[in-house]
JSON list of C-alpha atoms in Angstrom, two decimals:
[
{"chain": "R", "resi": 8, "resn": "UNK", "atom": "CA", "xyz": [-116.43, 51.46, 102.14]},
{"chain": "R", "resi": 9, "resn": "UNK", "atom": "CA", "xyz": [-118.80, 48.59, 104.38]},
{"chain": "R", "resi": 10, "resn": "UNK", "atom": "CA", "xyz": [-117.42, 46.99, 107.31]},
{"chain": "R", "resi": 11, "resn": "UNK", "atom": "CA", "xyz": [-117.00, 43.94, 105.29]},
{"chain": "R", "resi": 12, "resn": "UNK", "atom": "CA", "xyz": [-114.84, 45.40, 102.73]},
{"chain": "R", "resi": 13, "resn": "UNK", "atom": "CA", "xyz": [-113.12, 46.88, 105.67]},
{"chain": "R", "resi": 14, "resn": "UNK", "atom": "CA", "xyz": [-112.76, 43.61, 107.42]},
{"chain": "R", "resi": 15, "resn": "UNK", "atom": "CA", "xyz": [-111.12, 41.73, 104.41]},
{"chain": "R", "resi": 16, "resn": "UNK", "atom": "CA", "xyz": [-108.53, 44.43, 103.33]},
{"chain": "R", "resi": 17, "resn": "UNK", "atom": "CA", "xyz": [-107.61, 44.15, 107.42]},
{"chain": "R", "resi": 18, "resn": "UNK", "atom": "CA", "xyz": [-106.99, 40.68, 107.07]},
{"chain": "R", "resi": 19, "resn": "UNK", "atom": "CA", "xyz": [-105.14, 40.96, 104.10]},
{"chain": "R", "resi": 20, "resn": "UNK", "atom": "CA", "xyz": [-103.16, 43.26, 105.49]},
{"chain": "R", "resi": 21, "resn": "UNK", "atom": "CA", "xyz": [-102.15, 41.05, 108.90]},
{"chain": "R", "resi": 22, "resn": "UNK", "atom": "CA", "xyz": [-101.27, 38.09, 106.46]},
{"chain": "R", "resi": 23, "resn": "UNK", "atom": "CA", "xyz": [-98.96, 39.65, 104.28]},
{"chain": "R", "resi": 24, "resn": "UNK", "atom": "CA", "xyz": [-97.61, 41.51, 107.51]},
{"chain": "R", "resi": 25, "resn": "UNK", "atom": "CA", "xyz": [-96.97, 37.95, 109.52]},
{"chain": "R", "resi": 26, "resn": "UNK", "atom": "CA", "xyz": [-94.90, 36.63, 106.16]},
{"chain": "R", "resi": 27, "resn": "UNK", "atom": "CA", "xyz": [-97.90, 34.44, 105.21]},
{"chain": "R", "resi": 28, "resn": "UNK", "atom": "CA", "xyz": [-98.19, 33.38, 101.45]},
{"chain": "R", "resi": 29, "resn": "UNK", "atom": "CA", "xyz": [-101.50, 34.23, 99.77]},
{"chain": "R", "resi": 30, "resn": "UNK", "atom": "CA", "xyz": [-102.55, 31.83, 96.73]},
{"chain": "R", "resi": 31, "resn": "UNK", "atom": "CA", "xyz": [-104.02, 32.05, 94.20]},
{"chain": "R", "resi": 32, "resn": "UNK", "atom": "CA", "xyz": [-106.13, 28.64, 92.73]},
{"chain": "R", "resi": 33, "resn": "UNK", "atom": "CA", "xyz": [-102.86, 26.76, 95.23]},
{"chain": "R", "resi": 34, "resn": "UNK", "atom": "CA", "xyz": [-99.70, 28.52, 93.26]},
{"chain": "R", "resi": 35, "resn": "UNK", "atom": "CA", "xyz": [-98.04, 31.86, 94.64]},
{"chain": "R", "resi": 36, "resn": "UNK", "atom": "CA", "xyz": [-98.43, 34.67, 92.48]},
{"chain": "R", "resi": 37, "resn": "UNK", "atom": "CA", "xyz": [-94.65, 34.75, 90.94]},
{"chain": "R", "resi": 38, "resn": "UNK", "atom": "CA", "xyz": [-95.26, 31.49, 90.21]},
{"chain": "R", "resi": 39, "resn": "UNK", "atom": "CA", "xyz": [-98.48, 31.64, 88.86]},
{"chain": "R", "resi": 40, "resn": "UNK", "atom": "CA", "xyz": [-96.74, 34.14, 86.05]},
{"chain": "R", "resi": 41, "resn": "UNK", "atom": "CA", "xyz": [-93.81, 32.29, 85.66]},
{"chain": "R", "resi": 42, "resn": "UNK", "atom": "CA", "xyz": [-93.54, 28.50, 85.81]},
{"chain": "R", "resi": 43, "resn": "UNK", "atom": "CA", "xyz": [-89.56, 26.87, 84.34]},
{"chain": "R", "resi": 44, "resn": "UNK", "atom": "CA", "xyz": [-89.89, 24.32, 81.76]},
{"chain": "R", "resi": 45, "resn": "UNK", "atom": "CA", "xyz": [-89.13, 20.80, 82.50]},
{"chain": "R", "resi": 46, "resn": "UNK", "atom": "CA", "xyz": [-85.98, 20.11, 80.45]},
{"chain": "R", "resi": 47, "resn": "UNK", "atom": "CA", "xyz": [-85.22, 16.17, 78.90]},
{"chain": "R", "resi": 48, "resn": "UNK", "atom": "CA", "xyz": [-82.53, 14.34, 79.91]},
{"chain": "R", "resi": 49, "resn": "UNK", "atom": "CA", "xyz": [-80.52, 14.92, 76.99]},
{"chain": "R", "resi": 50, "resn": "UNK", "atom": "CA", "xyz": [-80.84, 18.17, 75.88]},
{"chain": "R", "resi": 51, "resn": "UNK", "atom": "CA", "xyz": [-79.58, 20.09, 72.21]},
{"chain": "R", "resi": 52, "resn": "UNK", "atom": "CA", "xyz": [-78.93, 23.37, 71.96]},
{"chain": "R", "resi": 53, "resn": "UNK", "atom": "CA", "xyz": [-78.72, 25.58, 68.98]},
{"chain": "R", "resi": 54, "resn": "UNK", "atom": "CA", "xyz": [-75.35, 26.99, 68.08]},
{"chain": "R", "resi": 55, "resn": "UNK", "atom": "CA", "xyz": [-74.15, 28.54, 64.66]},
{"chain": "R", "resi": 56, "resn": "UNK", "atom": "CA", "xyz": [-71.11, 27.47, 63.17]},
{"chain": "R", "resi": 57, "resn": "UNK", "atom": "CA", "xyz": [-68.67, 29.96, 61.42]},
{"chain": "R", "resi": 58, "resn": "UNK", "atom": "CA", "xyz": [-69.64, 28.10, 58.06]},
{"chain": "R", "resi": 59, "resn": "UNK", "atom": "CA", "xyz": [-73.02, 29.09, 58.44]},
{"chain": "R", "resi": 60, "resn": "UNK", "atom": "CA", "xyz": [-76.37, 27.62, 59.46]},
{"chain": "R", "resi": 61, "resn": "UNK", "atom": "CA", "xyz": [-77.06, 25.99, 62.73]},
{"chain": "R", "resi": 62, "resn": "UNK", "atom": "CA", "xyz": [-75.58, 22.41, 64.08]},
{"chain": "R", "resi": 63, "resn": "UNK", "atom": "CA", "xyz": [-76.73, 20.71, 67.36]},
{"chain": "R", "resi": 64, "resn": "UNK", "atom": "CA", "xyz": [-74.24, 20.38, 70.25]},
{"chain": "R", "resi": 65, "resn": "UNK", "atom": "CA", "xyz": [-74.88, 17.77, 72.97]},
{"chain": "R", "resi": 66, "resn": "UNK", "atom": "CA", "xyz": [-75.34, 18.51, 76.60]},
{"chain": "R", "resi": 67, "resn": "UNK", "atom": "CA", "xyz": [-72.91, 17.32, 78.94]},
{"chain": "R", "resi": 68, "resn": "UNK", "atom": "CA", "xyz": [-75.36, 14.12, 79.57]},
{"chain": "R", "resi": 69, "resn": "UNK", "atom": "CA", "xyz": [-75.23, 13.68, 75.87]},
{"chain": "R", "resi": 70, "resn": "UNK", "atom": "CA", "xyz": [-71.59, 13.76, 75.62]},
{"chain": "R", "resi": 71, "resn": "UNK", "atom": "CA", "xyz": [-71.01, 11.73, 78.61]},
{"chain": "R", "resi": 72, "resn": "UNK", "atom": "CA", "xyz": [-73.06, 9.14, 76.65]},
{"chain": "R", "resi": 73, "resn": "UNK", "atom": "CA", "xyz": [-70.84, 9.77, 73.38]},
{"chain": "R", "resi": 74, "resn": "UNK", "atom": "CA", "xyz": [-67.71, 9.07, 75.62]},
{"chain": "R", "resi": 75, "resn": "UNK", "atom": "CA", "xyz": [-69.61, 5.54, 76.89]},
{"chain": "R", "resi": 76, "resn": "UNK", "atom": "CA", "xyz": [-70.49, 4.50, 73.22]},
{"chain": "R", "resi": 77, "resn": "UNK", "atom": "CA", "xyz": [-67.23, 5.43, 71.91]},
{"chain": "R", "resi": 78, "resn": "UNK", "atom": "CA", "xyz": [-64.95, 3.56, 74.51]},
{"chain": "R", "resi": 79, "resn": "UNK", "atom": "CA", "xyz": [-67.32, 0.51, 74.47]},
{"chain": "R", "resi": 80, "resn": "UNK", "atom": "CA", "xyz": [-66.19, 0.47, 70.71]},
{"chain": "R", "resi": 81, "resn": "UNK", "atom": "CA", "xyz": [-62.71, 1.03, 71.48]},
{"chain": "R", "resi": 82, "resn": "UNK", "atom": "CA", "xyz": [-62.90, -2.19, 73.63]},
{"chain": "R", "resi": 83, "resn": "UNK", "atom": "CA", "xyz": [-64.56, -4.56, 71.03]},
{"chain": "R", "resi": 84, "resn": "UNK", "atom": "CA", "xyz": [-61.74, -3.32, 68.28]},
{"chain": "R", "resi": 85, "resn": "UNK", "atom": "CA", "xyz": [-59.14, -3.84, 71.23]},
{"chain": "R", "resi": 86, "resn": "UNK", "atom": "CA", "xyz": [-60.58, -7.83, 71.64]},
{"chain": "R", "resi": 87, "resn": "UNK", "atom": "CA", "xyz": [-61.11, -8.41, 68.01]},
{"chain": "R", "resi": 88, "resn": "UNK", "atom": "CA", "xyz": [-57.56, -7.47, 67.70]},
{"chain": "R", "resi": 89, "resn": "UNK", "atom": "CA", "xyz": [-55.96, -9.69, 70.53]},
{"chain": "R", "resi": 90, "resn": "UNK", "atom": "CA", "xyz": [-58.41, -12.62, 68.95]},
{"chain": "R", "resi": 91, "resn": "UNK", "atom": "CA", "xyz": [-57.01, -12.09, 65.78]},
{"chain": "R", "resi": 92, "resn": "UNK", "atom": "CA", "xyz": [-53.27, -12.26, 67.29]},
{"chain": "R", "resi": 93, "resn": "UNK", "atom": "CA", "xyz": [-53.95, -15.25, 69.20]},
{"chain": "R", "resi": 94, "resn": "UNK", "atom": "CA", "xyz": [-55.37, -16.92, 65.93]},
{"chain": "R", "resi": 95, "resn": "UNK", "atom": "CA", "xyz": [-52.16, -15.49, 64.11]},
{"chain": "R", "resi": 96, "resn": "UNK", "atom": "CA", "xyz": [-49.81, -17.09, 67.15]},
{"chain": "R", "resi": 97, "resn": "UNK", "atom": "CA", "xyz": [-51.27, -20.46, 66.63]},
{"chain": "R", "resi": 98, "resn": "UNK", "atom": "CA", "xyz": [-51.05, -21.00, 63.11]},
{"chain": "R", "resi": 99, "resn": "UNK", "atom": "CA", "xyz": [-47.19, -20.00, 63.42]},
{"chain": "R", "resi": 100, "resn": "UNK", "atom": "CA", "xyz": [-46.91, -22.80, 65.75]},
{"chain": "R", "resi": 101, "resn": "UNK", "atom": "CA", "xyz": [-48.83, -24.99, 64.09]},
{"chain": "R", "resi": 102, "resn": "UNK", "atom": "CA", "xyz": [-46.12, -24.55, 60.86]},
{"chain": "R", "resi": 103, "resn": "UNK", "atom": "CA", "xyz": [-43.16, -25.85, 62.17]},
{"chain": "R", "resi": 104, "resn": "UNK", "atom": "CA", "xyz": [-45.08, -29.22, 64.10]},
{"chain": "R", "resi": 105, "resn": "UNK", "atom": "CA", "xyz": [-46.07, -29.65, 60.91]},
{"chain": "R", "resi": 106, "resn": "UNK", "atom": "CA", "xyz": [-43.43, -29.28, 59.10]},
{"chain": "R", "resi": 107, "resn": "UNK", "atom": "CA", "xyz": [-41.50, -31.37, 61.15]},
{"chain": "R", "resi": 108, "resn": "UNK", "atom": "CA", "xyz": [-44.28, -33.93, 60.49]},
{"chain": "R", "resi": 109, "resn": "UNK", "atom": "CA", "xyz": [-44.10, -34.05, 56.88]},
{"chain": "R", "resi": 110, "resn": "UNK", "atom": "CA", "xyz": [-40.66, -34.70, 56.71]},
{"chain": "R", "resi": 111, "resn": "UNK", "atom": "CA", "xyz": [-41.18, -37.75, 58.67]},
{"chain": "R", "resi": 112, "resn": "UNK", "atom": "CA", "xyz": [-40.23, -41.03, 56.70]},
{"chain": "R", "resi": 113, "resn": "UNK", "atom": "CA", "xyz": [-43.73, -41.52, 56.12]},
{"chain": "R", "resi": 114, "resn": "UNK", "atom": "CA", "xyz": [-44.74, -38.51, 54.19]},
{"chain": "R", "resi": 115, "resn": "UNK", "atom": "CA", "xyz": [-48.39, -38.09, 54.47]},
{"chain": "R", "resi": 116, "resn": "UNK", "atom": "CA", "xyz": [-51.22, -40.43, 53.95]},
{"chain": "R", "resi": 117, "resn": "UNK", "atom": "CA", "xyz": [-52.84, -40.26, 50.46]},
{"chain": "R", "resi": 118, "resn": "UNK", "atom": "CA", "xyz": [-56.75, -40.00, 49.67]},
{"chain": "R", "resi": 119, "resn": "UNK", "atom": "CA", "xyz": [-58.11, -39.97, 46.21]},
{"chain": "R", "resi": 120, "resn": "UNK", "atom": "CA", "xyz": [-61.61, -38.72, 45.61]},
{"chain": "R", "resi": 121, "resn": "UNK", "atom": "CA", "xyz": [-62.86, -38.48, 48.70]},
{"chain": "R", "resi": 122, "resn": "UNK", "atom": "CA", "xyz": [-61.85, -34.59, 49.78]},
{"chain": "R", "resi": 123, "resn": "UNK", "atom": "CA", "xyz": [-59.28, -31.87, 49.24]},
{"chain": "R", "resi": 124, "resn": "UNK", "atom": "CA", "xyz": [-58.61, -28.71, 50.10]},
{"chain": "R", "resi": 125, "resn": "UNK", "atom": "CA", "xyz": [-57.22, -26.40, 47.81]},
{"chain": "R", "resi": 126, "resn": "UNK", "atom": "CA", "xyz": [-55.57, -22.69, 47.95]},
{"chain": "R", "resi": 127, "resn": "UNK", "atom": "CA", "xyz": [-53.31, -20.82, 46.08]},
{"chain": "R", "resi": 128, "resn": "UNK", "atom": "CA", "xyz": [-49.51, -19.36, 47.74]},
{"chain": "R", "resi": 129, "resn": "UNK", "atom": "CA", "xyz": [-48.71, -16.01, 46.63]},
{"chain": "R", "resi": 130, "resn": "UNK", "atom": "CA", "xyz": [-45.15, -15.78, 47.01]},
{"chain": "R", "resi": 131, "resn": "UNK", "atom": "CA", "xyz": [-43.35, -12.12, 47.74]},
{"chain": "R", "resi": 132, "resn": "UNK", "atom": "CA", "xyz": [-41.72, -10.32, 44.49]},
{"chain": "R", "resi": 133, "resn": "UNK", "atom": "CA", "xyz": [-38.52, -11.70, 42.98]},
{"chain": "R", "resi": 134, "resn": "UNK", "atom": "CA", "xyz": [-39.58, -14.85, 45.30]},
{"chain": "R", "resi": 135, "resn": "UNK", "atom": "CA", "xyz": [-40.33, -18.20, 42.89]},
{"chain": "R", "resi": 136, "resn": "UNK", "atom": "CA", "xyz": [-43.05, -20.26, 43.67]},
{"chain": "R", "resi": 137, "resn": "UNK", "atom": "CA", "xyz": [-41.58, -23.49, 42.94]},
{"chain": "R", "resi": 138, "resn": "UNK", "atom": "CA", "xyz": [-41.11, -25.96, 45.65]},
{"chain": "R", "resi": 139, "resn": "UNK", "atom": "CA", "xyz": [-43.92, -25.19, 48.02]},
{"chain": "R", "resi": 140, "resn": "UNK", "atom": "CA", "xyz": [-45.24, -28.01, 49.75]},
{"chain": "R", "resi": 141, "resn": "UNK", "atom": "CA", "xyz": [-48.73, -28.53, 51.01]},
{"chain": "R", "resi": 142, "resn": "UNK", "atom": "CA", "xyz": [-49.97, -29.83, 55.03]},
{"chain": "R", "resi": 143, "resn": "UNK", "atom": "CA", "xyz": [-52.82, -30.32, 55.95]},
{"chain": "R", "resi": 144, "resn": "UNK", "atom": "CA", "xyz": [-53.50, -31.58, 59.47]},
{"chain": "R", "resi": 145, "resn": "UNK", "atom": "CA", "xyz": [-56.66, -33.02, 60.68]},
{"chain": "R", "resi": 146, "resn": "UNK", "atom": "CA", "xyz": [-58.20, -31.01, 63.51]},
{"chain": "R", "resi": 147, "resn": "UNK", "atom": "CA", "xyz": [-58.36, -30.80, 66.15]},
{"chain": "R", "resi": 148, "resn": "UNK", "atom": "CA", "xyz": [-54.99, -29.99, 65.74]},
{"chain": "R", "resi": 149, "resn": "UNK", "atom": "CA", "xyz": [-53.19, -32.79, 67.18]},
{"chain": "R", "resi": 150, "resn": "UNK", "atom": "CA", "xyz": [-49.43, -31.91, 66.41]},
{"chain": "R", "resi": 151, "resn": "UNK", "atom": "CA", "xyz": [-50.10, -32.94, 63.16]},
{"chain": "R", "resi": 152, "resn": "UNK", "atom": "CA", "xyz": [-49.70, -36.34, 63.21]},
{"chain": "R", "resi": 153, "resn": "UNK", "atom": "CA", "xyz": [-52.67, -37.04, 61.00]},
{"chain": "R", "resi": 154, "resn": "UNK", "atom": "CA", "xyz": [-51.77, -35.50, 57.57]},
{"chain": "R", "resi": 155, "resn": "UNK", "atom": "CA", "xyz": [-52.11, -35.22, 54.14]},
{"chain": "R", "resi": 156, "resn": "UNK", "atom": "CA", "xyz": [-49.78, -33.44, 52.03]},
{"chain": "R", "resi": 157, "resn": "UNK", "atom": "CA", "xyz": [-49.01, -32.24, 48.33]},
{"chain": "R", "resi": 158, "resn": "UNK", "atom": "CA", "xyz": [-45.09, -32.24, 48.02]},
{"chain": "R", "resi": 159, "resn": "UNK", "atom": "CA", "xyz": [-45.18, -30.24, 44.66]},
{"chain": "R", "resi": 160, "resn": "UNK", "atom": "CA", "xyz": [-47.71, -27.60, 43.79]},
{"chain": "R", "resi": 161, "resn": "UNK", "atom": "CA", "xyz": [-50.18, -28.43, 41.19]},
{"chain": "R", "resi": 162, "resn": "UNK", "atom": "CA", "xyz": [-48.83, -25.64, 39.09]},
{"chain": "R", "resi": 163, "resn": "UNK", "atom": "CA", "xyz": [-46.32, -23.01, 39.64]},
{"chain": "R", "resi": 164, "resn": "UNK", "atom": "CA", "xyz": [-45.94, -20.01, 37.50]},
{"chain": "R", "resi": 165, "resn": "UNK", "atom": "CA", "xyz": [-44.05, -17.03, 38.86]},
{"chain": "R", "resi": 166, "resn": "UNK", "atom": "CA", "xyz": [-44.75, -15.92, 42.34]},
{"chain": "R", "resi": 167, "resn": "UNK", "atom": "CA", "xyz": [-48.15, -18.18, 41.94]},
{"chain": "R", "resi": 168, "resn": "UNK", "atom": "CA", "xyz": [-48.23, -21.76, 42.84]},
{"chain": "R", "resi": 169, "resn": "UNK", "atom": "CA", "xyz": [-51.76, -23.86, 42.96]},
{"chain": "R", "resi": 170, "resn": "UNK", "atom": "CA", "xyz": [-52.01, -26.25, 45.78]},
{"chain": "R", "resi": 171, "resn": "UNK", "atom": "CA", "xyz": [-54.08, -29.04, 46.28]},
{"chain": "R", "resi": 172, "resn": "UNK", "atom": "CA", "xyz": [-54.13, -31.68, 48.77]},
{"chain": "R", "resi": 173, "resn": "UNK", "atom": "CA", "xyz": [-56.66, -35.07, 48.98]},
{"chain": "R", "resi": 174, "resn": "UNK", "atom": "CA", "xyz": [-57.95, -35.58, 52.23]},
{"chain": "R", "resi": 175, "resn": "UNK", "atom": "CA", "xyz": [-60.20, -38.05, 54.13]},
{"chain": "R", "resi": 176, "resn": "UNK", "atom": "CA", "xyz": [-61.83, -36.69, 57.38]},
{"chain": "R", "resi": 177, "resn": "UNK", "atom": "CA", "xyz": [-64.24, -33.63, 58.00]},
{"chain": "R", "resi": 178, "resn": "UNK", "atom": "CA", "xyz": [-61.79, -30.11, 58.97]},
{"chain": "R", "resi": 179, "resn": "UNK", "atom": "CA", "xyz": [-57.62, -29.66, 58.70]},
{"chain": "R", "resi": 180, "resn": "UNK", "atom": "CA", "xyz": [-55.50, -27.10, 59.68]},
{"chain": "R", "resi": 181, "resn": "UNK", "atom": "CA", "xyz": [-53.89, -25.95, 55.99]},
{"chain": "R", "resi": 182, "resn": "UNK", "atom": "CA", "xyz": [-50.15, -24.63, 55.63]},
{"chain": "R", "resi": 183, "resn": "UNK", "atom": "CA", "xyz": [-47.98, -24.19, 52.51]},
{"chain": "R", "resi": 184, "resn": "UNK", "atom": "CA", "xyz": [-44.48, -23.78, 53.22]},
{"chain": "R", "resi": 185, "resn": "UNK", "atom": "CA", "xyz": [-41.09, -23.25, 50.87]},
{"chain": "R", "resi": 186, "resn": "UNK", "atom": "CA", "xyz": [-38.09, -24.59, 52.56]},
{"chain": "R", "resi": 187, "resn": "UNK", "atom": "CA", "xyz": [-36.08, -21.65, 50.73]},
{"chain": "R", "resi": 188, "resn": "UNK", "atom": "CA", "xyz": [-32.18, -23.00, 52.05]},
{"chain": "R", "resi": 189, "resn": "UNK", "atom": "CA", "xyz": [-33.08, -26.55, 52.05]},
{"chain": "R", "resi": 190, "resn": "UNK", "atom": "CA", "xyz": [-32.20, -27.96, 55.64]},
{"chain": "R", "resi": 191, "resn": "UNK", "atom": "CA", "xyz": [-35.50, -30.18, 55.37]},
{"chain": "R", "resi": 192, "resn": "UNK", "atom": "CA", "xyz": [-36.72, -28.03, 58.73]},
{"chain": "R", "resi": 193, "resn": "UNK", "atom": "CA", "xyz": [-38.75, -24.80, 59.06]},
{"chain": "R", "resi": 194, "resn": "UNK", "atom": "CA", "xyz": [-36.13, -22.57, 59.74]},
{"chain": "R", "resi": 195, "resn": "UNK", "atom": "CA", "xyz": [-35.87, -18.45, 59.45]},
{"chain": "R", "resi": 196, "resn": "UNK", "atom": "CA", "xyz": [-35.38, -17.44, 56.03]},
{"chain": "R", "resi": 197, "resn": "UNK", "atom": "CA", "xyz": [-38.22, -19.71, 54.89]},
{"chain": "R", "resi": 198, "resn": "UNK", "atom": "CA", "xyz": [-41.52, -18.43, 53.22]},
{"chain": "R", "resi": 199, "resn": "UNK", "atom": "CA", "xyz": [-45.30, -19.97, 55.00]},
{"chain": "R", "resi": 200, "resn": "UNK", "atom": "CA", "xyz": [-48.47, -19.28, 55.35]},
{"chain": "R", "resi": 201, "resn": "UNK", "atom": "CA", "xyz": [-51.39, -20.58, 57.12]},
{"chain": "R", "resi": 202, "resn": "UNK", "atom": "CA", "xyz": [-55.19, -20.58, 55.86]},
{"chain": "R", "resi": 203, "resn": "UNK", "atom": "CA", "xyz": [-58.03, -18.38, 57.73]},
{"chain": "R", "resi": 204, "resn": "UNK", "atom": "CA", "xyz": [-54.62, -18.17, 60.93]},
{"chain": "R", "resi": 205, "resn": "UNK", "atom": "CA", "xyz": [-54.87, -21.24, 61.91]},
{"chain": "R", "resi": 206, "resn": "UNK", "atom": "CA", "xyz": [-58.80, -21.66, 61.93]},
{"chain": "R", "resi": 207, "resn": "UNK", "atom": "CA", "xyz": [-59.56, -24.84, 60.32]},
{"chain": "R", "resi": 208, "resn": "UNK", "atom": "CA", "xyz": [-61.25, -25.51, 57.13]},
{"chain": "R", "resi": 209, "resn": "UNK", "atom": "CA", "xyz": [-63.43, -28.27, 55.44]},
{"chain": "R", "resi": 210, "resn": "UNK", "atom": "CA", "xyz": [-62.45, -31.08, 53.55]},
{"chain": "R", "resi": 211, "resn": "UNK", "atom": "CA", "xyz": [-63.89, -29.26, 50.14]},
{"chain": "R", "resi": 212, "resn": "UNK", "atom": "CA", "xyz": [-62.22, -25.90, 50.85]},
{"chain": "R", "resi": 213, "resn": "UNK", "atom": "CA", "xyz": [-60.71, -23.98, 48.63]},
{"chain": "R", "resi": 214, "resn": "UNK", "atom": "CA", "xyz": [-58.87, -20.77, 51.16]},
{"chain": "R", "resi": 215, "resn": "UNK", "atom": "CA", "xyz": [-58.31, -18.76, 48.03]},
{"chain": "R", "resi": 216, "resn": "UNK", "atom": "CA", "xyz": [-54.57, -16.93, 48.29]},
{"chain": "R", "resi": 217, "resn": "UNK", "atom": "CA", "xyz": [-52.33, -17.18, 50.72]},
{"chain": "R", "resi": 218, "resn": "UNK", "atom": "CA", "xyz": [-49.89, -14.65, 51.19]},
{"chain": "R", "resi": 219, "resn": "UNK", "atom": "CA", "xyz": [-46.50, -16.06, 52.15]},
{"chain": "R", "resi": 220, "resn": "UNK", "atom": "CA", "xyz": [-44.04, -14.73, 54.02]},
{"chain": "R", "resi": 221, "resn": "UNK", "atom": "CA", "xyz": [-40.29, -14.80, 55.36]},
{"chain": "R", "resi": 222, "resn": "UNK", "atom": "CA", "xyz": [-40.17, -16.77, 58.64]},
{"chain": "R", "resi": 223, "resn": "UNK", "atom": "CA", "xyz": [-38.61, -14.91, 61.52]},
{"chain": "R", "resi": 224, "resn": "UNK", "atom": "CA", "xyz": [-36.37, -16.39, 64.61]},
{"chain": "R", "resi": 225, "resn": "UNK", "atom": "CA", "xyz": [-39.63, -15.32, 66.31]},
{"chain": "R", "resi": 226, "resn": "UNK", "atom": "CA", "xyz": [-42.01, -17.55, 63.96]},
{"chain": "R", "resi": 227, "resn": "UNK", "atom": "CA", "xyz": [-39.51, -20.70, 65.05]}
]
């Protein structure tokens, strides 16, 4: 062996004696053999079911983001849901204001060609549709004391009545209502409904059926 050859392995030798890390092209030889991938943020790993074949299974980042998505969707069925009750609150009000409002001495004010807005009550089973009177208030809603009003159906057959009411002005708040004991007042024991729950309608609407219903002390 030369004296250079010599010289080197001596070095060699005092480095890896001292601790010191010898590279190779800047990486240290375990990791020059064995680098760890770089994994993505959400990751899916292989598992096989007991039905057979393979099905992906999130991560715990992936799941954590399932969770997110899931309870953000809880929420907006949770608001859509109070919405719709405070929609459904406000049209019972609205009934018995208006009620009380048709059976004013001056019954309604009367339009002829210029509007109406039209629907059709669907009364329970065993439950005649005879006698249902039509409101419609203007809106905003005011208490009703703009209205028009249809004091007979246009038909009735069976649990069916047809309801039309002329009207002059742009939207109304619509209500049927069946004063079932005949007190003259919206009381319990009476059948009402209110179109689209108490969102108003045009002047040319027709709200298709409305399914009425047995007022309760808590309607009154």
């Amino acid at each position: 062996m030369n004296k250079v050859m010599m010289a080197g392995a001596a070095a060699l030798c005092v480095a890896a004696g001292a601790g010191a890390a010898v590279t190779l092209g800047g990486m240290r030889p375990a990791e020059a053999q064995v680098q760890a991938p770089v994994q993505p943020a959400v990751q899916f790993a292989e598992a096989a079911p007991s039905g057979g074949g393979k099905k992906k299974e999130c991560n715990s980042i992936c799941q954590t983001l399932e969770k997110v998505h899931r309870m953000g969707e809880l929420e907006r069925q949770a608001a859509a849901a109070d919405a719709q009750g405070a929609r459904q609150a406000l049209g019972q009000s609205m009934v018995s204001q208006a009620v009380a409002a048709a059976s004013l001495p001056e019954p309604g004010r009367k339009a002829d060609g210029l509007g109406a807005v039209s629907g059709k009550a669907i009364m329970p089973d065993g439950v005649s549709s005879k006698g249902v009177v039509a409101i419609a208030c203007a809106a905003p809603f005011d208490g009703c004391r703009t209205k028009y009003m249809a004091a007979e159906p246009k038909f009735a057959i069976g649990k069916v009545a047809s309801l039309v009411v002329p009207v002059v002005g742009d939207r109304f708040h619509f209500i049927a209502w069946k004063d079932e004991n005949g007190d003259g007042v919206f009381s319990a024991g009476d059948y009402f409904a209110v179109a689209e729950d108490g969102d108003s309608v045009s002047s040319i609407a027709d709200v298709g059926s409305m399914h009425m219903r047995m007022a309760e002390p808590s309607d009154l």
